[in-house]
Structures are given as C-alpha cells and as structure tokens.
C-alpha cells in the first residue's frame, strides 16, 4: 500500500528527541519534507537534518517555543518562506511535569504543563488550520496519551492537558472536516523514550510497568511513528475526529484479567 507522502510538507513539534524524532524520521523515510521544531539541543536537530539530507531527503530545523504565540507565528512564517506552507502538523511536543498530588502542586509548574501540552498544541493547530482550510487539504495529528482516559496520581496537569487535547482535536475536526482537513489523536501508552526513562531504567519500575501492559512489552518509538505515518496518509483518508490508542492494551484494564 502506498502512503503517497512524497514531498508532503510535515512539521513535527518537539521533533529532535523521543517520539518526535522517530516520527520525523518515519515521515522522511516516506519522502516527505520534514520540519523539526525544537526548543533545546540544536546539535541534535542539526544531526537529524544532516542524516535526512544525506540520505536524499529534505529537512529543516525550526526553533520555537510552542507555548508562545509570537514564536509559533514566526515558525510558520519560516515554513511559508521555505516550503510555501504545510500539509501535515504533528503536535508532539509535551512534558509530564512534576509529580505531586494536587494539594501540593505548584501552580506555576502546573500551568507550564498546560501551556506546552494544550495551549502549545492549540497555537500550532491554529496556524496550520489557517493554511489547511485555505488549501482544502491537510492533516493534524496530536500526540495525546493513554492518560486522556486513564487517571494518573501525581499528574493532574498532564492528564487534564491530554484529555483537553483529545476534545480540542474533536472540536477542530468538526470545524475543519467540511474543508477537507482531518484532525485526530494518537494516544501512546508507555513507550521507551527519555520522558519515562526513570521508570523503564529501574528494574522494579519496569516490572510494575509490564503488569500494566497486556502485550507484555514496553512500546518502541517506531510503534508510534508507523501509526503516525499511516494516519497522516491517504490510507486513513476516512479517519478523523477520533483517538487511535497505540498502547499494547494498557487501556484494556489488565488488572481485570483475573478476579473482579
Ligand atoms: C507518559 C509516560 C508514561 C505513559 C504511560 C505517557 O503519556 O508520558 O511517562 O509512561 O504515559 O503511563
């Protein structure tokens, strides 16, 4: 089956590490032009751009703080100038935040999670939709999380941001569908990336994590990248306004495999 993503202009936020990097590489492998947004580690971005370019692809590093409206507007202006617009936005950038029960949470760090995960996704989608609605085509993929539906003690900002992203995406999908634009979410479970290294790097944490995953393994970034490529492609041209869970069954209540 053909993805037909060759020469499509793709922006991946937080594209220089973790899931974002795997997703950016996945699109580049399909011949898409990939813009890699980042806030830190320019050297990691440069290395990715070099690797993609050397293998015959097209890539561009675009620094921007996605929580800042002006910075996002400037990033899209850069894309317009370089490639004349955008076909696929992958809203990937995000943080887990500081673990604390709500009654001990610091409002500033709580707000930072919302600013990056939810407001940042909105600001980028807003700019992308302006262009996509005009050209009557485009796809916006939001990386939510299993925590758009699974509560997670210590992470009320994170869960709120991800549930928010899911409903924001559905609303945008409703608005944009008549204009030929699809908006949807991928909800990853536990994937081996720097964001949760402290858990999978620790034998006890890893053992506990596996009890939460029916398929019995932690996910790899490529598990998410493959789904991102498929959902952004015409293979999924009838899919919008929904969340696709890529979680090894984490949302299947594995603790109910016995008892109850
Ligand atoms: C979080 C990870 C966590 C996973 C499963 C993700 O959304 O970013 O830290 O391991 O959910 O709980």
PDB file of C-alpha atoms and ligand atoms in Angstrom, residues 96 144-147 152 158 188-190 195-196 209 250, ligand 1:
ATOM      1  CA  UNK A  96       4.949  15.136  32.002  1.00  0.00           C
ATOM      2  CA  UNK A 144      -2.266  12.712  23.342  1.00  0.00           C
ATOM      3  CA  UNK A 145      -1.727   9.777  25.709  1.00  0.00           C
ATOM      4  CA  UNK A 146      -3.479   6.852  27.342  1.00  0.00           C
ATOM      5  CA  UNK A 147      -3.841   9.471  30.080  1.00  0.00           C
ATOM      6  CA  UNK A 152      -2.626   9.130  36.935  1.00  0.00           C
ATOM      7  CA  UNK A 158      -0.734  16.148  32.486  1.00  0.00           C
ATOM      8  CA  UNK A 188       0.661   6.287  23.091  1.00  0.00           C
ATOM      9  CA  UNK A 189       0.999   4.076  26.144  1.00  0.00           C
ATOM     10  CA  UNK A 190       4.385   3.523  27.785  1.00  0.00           C
ATOM     11  CA  UNK A 195      10.314  11.185  29.192  1.00  0.00           C
ATOM     12  CA  UNK A 196       9.832   7.978  31.224  1.00  0.00           C
ATOM     13  CA  UNK A 209       5.064  -1.188  34.240  1.00  0.00           C
ATOM     14  CA  UNK A 250      -2.906  -0.508  28.513  1.00  0.00           C
TER      15      UNK A 250
HETATM   16  C1  LIG B   1       3.695   9.414  29.735  1.00  0.00           C
HETATM   17  C2  LIG B   1       4.727   8.384  30.149  1.00  0.00           C
HETATM   18  C3  LIG B   1       4.036   7.175  30.734  1.00  0.00           C
HETATM   19  C4  LIG B   1       2.937   6.667  29.820  1.00  0.00           C
HETATM   20  C5  LIG B   1       2.149   5.511  30.415  1.00  0.00           C
HETATM   21  C6  LIG B   1       2.703   8.746  28.830  1.00  0.00           C
HETATM   22  O1  LIG B   1       1.767   9.661  28.383  1.00  0.00           O
HETATM   23  O2  LIG B   1       4.349  10.492  29.081  1.00  0.00           O
HETATM   24  O3  LIG B   1       5.615   8.952  31.088  1.00  0.00           O
HETATM   25  O4  LIG B   1       4.984   6.129  30.919  1.00  0.00           O
HETATM   26  O5  LIG B   1       2.058   7.702  29.517  1.00  0.00           O
HETATM   27  O6  LIG B   1       1.720   5.756  31.713  1.00  0.00           O
END
